[in-house]
PDB file of C-alpha atoms and ligand atoms in Angstrom:
ATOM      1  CA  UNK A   9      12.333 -79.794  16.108  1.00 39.00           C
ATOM      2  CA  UNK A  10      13.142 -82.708  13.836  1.00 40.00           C
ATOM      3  CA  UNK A  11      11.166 -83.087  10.753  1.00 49.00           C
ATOM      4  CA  UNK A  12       9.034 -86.375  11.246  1.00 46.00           C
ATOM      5  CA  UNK A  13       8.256 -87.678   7.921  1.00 47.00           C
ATOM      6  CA  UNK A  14       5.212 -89.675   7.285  1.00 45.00           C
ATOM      7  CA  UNK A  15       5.982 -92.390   4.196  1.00 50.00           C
ATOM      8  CA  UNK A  16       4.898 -91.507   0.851  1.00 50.00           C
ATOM      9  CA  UNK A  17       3.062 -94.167  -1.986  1.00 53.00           C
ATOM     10  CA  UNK A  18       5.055 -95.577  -4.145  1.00 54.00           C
ATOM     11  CA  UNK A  19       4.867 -94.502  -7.819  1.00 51.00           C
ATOM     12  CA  UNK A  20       6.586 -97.459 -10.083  1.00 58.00           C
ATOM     13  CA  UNK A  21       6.451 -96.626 -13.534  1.00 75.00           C
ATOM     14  CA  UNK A  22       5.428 -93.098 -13.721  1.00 85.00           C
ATOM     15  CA  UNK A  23       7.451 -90.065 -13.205  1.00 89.00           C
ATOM     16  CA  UNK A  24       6.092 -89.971  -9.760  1.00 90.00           C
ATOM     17  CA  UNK A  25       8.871 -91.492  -8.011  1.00 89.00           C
ATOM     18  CA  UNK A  26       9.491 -91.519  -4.453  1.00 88.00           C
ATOM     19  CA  UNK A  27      12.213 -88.846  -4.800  1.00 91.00           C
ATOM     20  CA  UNK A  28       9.619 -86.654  -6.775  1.00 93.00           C
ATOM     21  CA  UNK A  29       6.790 -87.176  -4.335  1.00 94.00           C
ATOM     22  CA  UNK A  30       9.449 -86.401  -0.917  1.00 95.00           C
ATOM     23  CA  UNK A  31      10.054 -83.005  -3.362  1.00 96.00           C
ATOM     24  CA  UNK A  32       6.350 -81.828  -3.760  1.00 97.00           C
ATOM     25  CA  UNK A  33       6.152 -82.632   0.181  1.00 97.00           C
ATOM     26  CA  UNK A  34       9.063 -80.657   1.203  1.00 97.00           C
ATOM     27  CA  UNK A  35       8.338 -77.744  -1.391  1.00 97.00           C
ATOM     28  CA  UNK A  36       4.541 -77.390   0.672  1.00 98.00           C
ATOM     29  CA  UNK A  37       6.768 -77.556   3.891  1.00 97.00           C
ATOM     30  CA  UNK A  38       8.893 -74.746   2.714  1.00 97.00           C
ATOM     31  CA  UNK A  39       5.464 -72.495   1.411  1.00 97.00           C
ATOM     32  CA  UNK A  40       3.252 -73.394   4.301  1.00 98.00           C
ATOM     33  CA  UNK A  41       5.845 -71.983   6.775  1.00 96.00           C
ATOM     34  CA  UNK A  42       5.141 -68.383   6.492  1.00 96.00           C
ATOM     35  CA  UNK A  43       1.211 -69.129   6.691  1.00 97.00           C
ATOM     36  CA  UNK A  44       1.690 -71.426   9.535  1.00 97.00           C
ATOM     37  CA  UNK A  45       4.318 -69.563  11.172  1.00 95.00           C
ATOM     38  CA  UNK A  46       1.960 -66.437  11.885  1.00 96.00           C
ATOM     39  CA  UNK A  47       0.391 -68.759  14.358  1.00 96.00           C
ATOM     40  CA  UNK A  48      -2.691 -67.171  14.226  1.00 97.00           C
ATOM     41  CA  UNK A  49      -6.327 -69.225  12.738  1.00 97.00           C
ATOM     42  CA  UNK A  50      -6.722 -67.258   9.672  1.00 98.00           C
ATOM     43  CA  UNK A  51      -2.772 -68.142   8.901  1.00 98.00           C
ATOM     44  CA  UNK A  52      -4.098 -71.256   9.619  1.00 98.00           C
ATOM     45  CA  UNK A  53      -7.232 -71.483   7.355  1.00 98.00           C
ATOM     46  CA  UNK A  54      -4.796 -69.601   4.499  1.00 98.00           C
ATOM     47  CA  UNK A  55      -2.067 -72.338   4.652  1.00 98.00           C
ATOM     48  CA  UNK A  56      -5.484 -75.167   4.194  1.00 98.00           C
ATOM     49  CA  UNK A  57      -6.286 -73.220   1.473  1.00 98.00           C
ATOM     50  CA  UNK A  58      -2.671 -72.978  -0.511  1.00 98.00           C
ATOM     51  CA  UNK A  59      -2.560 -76.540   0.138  1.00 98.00           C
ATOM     52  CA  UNK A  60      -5.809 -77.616  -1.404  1.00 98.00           C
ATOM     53  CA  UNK A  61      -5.383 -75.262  -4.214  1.00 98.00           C
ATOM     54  CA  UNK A  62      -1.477 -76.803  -4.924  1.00 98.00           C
ATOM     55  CA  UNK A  63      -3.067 -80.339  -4.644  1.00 98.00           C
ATOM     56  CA  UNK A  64      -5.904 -79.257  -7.275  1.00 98.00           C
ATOM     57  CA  UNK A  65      -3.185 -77.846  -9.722  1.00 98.00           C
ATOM     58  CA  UNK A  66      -0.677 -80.706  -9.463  1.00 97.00           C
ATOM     59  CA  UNK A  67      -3.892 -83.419 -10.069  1.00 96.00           C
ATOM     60  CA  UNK A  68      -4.278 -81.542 -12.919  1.00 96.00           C
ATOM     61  CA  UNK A  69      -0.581 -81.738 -13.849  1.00 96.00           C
ATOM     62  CA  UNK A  70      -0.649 -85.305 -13.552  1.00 95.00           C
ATOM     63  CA  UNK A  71      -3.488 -86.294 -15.743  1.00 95.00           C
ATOM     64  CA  UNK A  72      -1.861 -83.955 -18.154  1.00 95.00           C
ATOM     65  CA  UNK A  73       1.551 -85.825 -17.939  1.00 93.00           C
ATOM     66  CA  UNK A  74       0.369 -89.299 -17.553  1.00 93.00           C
ATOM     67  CA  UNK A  75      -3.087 -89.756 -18.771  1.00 92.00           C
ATOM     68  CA  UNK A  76      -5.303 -92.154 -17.538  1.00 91.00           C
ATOM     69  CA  UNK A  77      -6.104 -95.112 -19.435  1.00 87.00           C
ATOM     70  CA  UNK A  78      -9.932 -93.793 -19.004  1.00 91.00           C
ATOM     71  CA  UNK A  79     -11.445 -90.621 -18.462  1.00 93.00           C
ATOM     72  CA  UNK A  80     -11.794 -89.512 -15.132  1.00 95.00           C
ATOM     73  CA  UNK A  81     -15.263 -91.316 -13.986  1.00 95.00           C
ATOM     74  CA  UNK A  82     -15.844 -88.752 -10.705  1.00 94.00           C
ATOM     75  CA  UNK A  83     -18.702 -85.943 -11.232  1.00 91.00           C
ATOM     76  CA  UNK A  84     -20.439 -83.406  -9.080  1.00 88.00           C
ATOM     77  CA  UNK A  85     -23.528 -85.248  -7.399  1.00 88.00           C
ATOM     78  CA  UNK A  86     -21.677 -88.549  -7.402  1.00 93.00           C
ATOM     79  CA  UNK A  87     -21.537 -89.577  -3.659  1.00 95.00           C
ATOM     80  CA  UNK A  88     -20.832 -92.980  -3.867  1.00 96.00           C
ATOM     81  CA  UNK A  89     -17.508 -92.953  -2.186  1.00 96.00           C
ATOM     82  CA  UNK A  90     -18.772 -90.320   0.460  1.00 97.00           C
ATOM     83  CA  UNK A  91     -19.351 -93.024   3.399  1.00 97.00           C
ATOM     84  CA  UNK A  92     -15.661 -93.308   3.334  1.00 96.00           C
ATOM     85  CA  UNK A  93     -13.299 -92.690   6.400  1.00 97.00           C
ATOM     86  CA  UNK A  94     -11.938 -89.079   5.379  1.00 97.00           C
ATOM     87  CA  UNK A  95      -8.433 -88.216   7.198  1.00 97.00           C
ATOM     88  CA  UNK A  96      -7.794 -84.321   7.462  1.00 98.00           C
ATOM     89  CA  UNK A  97      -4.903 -82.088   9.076  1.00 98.00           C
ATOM     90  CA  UNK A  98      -6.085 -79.307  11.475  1.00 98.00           C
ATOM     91  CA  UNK A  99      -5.476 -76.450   9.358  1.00 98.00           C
ATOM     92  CA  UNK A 100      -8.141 -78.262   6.573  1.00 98.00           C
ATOM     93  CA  UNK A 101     -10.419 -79.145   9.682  1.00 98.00           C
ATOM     94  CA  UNK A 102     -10.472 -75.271  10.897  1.00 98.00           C
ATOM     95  CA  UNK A 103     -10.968 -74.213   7.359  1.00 98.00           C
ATOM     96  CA  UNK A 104     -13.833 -76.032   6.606  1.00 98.00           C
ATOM     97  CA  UNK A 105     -15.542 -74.621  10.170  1.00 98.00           C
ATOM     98  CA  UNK A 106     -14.770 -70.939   9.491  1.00 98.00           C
ATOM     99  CA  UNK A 107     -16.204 -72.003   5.861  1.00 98.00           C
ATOM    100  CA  UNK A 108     -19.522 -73.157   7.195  1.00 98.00           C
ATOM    101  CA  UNK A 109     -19.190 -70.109  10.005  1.00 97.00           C
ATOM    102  CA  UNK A 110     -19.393 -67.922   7.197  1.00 97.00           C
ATOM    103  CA  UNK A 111     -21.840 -69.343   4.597  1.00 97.00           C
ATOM    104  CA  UNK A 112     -24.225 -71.112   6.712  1.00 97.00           C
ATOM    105  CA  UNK A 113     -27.333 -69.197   8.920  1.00 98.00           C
ATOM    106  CA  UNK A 114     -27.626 -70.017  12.662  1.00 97.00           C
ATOM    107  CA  UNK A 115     -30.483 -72.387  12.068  1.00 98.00           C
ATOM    108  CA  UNK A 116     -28.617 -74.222   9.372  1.00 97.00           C
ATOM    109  CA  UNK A 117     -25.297 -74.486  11.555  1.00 97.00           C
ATOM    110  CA  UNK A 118     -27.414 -76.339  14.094  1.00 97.00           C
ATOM    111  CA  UNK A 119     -28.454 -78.479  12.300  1.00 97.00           C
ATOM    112  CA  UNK A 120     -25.428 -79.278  10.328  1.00 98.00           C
ATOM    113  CA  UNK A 121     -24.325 -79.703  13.945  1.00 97.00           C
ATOM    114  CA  UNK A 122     -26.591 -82.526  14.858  1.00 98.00           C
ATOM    115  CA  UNK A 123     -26.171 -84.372  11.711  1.00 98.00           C
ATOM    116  CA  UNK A 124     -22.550 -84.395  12.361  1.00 98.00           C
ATOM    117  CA  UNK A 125     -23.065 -85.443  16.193  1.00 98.00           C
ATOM    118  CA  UNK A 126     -25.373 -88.378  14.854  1.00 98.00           C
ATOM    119  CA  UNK A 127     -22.317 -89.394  11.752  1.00 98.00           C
ATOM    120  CA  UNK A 128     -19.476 -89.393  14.320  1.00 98.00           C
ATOM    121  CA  UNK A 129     -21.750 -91.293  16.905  1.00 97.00           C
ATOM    122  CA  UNK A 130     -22.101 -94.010  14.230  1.00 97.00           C
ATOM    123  CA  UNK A 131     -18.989 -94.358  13.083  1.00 97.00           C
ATOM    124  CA  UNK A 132     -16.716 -92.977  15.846  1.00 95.00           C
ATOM    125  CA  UNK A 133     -13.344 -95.577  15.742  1.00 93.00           C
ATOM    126  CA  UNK A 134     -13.960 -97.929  13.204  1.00 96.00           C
ATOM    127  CA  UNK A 135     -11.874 -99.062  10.469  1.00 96.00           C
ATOM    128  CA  UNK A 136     -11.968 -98.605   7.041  1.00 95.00           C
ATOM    129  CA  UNK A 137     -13.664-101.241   6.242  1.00 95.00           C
ATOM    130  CA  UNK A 138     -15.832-101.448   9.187  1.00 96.00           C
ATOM    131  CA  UNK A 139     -16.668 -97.807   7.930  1.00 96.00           C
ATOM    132  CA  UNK A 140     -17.696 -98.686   4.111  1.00 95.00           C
ATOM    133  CA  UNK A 141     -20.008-101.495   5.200  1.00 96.00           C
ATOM    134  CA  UNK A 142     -21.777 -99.100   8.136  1.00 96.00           C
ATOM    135  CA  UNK A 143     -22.351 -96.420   4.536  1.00 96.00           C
ATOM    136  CA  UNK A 144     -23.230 -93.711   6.587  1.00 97.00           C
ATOM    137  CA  UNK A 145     -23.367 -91.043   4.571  1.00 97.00           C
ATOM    138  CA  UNK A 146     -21.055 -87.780   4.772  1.00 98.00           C
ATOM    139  CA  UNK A 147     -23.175 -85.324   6.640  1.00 98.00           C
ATOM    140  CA  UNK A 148     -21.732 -82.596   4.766  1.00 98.00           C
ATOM    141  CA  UNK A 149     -23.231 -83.937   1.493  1.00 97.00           C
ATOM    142  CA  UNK A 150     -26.559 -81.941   0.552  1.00 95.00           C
ATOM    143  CA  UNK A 151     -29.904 -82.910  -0.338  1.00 92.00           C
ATOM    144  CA  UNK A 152     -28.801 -83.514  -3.696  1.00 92.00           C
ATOM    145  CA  UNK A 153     -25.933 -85.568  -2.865  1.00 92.00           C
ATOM    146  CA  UNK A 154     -23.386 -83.479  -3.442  1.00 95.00           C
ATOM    147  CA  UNK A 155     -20.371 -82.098  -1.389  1.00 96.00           C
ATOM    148  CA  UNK A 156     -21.663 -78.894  -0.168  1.00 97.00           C
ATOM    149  CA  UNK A 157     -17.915 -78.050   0.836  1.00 97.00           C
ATOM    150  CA  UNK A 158     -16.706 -78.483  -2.541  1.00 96.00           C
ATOM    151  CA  UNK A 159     -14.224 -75.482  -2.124  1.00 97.00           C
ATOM    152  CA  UNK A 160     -12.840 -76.074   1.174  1.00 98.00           C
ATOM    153  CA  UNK A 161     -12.909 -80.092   0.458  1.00 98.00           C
ATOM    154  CA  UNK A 162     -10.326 -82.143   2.226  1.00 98.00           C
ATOM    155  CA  UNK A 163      -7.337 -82.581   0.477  1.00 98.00           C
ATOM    156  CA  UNK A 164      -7.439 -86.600   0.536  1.00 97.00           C
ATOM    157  CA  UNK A 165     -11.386 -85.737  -0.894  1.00 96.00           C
ATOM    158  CA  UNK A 166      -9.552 -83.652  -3.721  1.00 96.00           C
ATOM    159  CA  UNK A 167      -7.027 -86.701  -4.482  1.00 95.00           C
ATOM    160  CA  UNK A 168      -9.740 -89.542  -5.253  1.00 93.00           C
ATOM    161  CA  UNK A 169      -9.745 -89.905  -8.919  1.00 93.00           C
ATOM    162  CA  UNK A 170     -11.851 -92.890 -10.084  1.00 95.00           C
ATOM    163  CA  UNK A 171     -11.655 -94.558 -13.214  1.00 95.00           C
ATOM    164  CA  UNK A 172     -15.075 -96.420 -12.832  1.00 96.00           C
ATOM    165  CA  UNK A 173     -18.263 -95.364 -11.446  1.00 96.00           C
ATOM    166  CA  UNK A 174     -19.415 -98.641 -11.497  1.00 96.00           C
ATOM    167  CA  UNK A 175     -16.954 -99.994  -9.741  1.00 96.00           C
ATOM    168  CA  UNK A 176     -17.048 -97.835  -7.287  1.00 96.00           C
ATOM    169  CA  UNK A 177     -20.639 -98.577  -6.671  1.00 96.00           C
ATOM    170  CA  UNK A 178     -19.802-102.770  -6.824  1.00 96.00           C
ATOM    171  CA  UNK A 179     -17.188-102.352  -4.350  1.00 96.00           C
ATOM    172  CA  UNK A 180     -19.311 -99.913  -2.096  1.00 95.00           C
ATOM    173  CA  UNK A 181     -21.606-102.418  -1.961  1.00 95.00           C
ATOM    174  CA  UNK A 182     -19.752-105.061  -0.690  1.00 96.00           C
ATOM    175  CA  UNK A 183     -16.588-103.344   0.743  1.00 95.00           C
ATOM    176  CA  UNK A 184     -15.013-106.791   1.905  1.00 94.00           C
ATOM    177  CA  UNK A 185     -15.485-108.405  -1.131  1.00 96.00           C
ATOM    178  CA  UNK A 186     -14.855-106.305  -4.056  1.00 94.00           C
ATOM    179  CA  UNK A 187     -11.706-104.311  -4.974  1.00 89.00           C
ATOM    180  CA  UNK A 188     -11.595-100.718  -4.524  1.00 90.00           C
ATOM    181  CA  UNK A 189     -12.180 -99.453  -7.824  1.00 89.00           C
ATOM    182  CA  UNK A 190      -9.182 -98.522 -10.408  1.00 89.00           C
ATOM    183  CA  UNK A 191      -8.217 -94.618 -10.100  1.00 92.00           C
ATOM    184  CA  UNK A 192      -5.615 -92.408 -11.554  1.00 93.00           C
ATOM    185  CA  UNK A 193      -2.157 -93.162  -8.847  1.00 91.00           C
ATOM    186  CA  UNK A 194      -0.436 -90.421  -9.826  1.00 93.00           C
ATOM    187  CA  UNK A 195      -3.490 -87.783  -9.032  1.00 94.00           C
ATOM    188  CA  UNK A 196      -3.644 -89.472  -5.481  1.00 94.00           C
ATOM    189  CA  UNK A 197       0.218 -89.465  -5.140  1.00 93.00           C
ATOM    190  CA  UNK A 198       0.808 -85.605  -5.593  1.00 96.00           C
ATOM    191  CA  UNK A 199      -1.932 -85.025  -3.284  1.00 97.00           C
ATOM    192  CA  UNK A 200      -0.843 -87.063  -0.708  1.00 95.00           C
ATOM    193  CA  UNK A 201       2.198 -85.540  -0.849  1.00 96.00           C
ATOM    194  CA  UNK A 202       1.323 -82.297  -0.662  1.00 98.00           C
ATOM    195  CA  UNK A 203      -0.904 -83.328   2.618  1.00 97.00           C
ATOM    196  CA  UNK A 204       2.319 -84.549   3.772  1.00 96.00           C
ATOM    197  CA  UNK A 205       3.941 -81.349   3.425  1.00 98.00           C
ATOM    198  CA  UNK A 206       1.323 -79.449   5.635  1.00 98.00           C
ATOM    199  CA  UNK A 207       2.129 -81.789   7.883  1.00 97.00           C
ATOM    200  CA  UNK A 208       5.737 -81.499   8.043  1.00 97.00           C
ATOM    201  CA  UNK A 209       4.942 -78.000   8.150  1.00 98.00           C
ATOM    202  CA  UNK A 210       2.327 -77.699  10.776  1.00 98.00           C
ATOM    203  CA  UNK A 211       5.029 -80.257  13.179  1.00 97.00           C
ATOM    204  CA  UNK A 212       8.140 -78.138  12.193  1.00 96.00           C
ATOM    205  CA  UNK A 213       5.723 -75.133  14.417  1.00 96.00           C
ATOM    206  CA  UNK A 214       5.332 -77.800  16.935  1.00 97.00           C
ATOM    207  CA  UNK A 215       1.741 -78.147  15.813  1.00 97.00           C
ATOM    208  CA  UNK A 216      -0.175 -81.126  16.751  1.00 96.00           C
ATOM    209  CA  UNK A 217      -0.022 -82.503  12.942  1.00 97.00           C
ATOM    210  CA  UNK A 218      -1.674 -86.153  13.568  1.00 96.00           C
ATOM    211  CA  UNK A 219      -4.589 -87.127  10.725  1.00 96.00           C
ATOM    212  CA  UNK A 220      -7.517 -86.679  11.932  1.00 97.00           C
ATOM    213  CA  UNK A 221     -11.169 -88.641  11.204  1.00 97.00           C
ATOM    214  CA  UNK A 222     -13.214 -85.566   9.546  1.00 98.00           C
ATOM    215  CA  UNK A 223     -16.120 -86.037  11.039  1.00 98.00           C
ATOM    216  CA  UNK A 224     -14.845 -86.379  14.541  1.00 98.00           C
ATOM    217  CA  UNK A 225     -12.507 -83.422  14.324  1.00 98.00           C
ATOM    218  CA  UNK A 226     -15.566 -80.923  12.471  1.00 98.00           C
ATOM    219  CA  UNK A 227     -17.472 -81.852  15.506  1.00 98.00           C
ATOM    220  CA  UNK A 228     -14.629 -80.786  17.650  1.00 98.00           C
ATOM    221  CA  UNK A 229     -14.256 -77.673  15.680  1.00 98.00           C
ATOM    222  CA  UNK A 230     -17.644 -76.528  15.362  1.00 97.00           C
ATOM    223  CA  UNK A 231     -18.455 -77.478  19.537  1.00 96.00           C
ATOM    224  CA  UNK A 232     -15.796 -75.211  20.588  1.00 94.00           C
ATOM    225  CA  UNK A 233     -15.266 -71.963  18.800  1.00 88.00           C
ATOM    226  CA  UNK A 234     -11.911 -71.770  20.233  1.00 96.00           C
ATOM    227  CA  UNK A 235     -10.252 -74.996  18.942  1.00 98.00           C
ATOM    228  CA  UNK A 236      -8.255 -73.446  16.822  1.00 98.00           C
ATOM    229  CA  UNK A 237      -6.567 -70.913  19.197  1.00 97.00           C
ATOM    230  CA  UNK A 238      -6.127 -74.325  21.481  1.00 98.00           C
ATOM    231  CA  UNK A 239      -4.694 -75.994  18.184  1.00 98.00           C
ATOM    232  CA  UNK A 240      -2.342 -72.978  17.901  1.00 98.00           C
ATOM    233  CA  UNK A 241      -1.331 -72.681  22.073  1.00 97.00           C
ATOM    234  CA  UNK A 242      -0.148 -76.861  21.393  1.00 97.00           C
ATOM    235  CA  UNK A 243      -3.164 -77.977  23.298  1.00 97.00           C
ATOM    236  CA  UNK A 244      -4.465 -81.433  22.533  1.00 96.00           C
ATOM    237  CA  UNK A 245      -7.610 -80.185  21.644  1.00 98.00           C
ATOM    238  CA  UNK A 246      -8.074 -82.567  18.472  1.00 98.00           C
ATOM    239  CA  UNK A 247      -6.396 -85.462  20.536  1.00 97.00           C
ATOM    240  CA  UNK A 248     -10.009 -87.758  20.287  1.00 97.00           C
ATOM    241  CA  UNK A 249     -10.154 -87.394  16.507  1.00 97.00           C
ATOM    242  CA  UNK A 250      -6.507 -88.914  16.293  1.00 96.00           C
ATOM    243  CA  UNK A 251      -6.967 -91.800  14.112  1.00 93.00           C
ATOM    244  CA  UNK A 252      -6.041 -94.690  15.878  1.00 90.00           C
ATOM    245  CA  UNK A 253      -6.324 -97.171  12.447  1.00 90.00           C
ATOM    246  CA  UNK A 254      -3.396 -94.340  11.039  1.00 87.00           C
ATOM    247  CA  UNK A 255      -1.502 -94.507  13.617  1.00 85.00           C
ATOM    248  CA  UNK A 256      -1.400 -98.233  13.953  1.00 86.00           C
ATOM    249  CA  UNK A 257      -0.546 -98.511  10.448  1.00 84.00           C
ATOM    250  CA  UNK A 258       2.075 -96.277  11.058  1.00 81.00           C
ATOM    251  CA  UNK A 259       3.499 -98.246  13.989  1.00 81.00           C
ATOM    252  CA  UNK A 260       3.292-101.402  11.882  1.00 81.00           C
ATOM    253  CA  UNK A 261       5.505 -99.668   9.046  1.00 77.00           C
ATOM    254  CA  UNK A 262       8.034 -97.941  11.555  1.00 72.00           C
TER     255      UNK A 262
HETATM  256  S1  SF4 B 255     -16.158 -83.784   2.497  1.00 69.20           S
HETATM  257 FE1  SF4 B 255     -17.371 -83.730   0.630  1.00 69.20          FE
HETATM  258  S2  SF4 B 255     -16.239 -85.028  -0.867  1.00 69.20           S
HETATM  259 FE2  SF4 B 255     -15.414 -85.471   1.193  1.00 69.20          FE
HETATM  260  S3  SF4 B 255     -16.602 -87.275   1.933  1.00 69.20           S
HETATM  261 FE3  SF4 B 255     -17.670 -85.416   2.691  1.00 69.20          FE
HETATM  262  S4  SF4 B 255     -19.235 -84.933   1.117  1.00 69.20           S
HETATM  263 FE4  SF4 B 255     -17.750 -86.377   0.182  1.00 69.20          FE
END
């Protein structure tokens, strides 16, 4: 099957070029092959978690190599950016269910379930934008605001590196109005592309590898304890978490 490539940032200026980033993606394509290629949900769930963890130690790599002009402003219990529209693969999606499968009691797992029923019900198909001003929260942030999935976090989660706190909370207040605030590029960049890669890698298995809204696909995935045996047999079984937004912006690029 031909390789469809999804197009990577632009990194002018640091050693992030396009070439670079295309190489981080297709190195992840070549790794996550063997995981992927068992087509089986733990090979799944281990191919997630070689991605995240490659994502993690390239972000670190990069604000090594190309520091940013200020320190790193995100912290555990900061949740300001967590009413954000949060665009996962299906191998991150299944890890994060077998995750909460596995670490969560019955009682919690219900209602985990309903909070994530109520979050996709308020914010199922809208835009980015439309998605900041709603500010519903993450419902897999805990009582103390933070991410209670910190290990198994989505890899675009992993890739947010803000420069300003405070500008995050200015622009989260008014999401049409105020600039995103200023992060560190390159951080985002190698993550992206390393999201890319399990993508290429998932599609070279013939693996439905569209991105996903998070909330809309863990509701899928926790509903039906065999979504990721569908995922694997190439049934659409994600196919109403497909971000339409992604895929228009996609369409508009092509
Ligand atoms: S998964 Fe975690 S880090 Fe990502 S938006 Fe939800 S609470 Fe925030």
């Amino acid at each position: 099957m031909p390789r469809q490539k999804r197009s990577l940032p632009l990194a002018p200026g640091t050693r992030y070029t396009p070439a670079v980033l295309e190489g981080i993606a297709d190195g992840e394509r070549a790794a996550l092959a063997l995981p992927l290629g068992k087509r089986t949900e733990a090979g799944a769930v281990a191919a997630a978690a070689s991605a995240l963890a490659r994502a993690e130690a390239l972000e670190e790599a990069a604000v090594a190599g190309e520091p940013p002009a200020r320190p790193i402003a995100c912290r555990a219990g900061c949740s300001t950016c967590c009413v954000s529209k949060v665009l996962v693969l299906a191998p991150e999606v299944l890890r994060i269910a077998a995750h909460l499968r596995a670490t969560r009691t019955e009682a919690e797992l219900a209602a985990l379930a309903e909070r994530v029923r109520a979050a996709d019900a308020a914010t199922r198909g809208l835009s980015r934008l439309e998605r900041a001003e709603a500010r519903v929260p993450c419902p897999l942030l805990d009582e103390r605001g933070a991410c209670s999935i910190h290990a198994v976090r989505p890899i675009v989660c992993a890739g947010w590196s803000s420069l300003d706190a405070a500008a995050c909370e200015r622009h989260f207040a008014a999401p049409a109005a105020v600039p995103t605030a200023p992060m560190h590029r390159p951080s985002y960049e190698v993550a992206n592309a390393v999201l890319a890669g399990l993508g290429w890698a998932a599609r070279e298995q013939g693996l439905d590898a569209a991105p996903l809204e998070l909330i809309a696909a863990l509701r899928i995935a926790l509903e039906r304890p065999n979504a990721g045996e569908r995922w694997l047999a190439r049934l659409p079984v994600f196919a109403s978490a497909r971000d339409a937004e992604w895929q228009a912006d996609r369409r508009r690029e092509a």
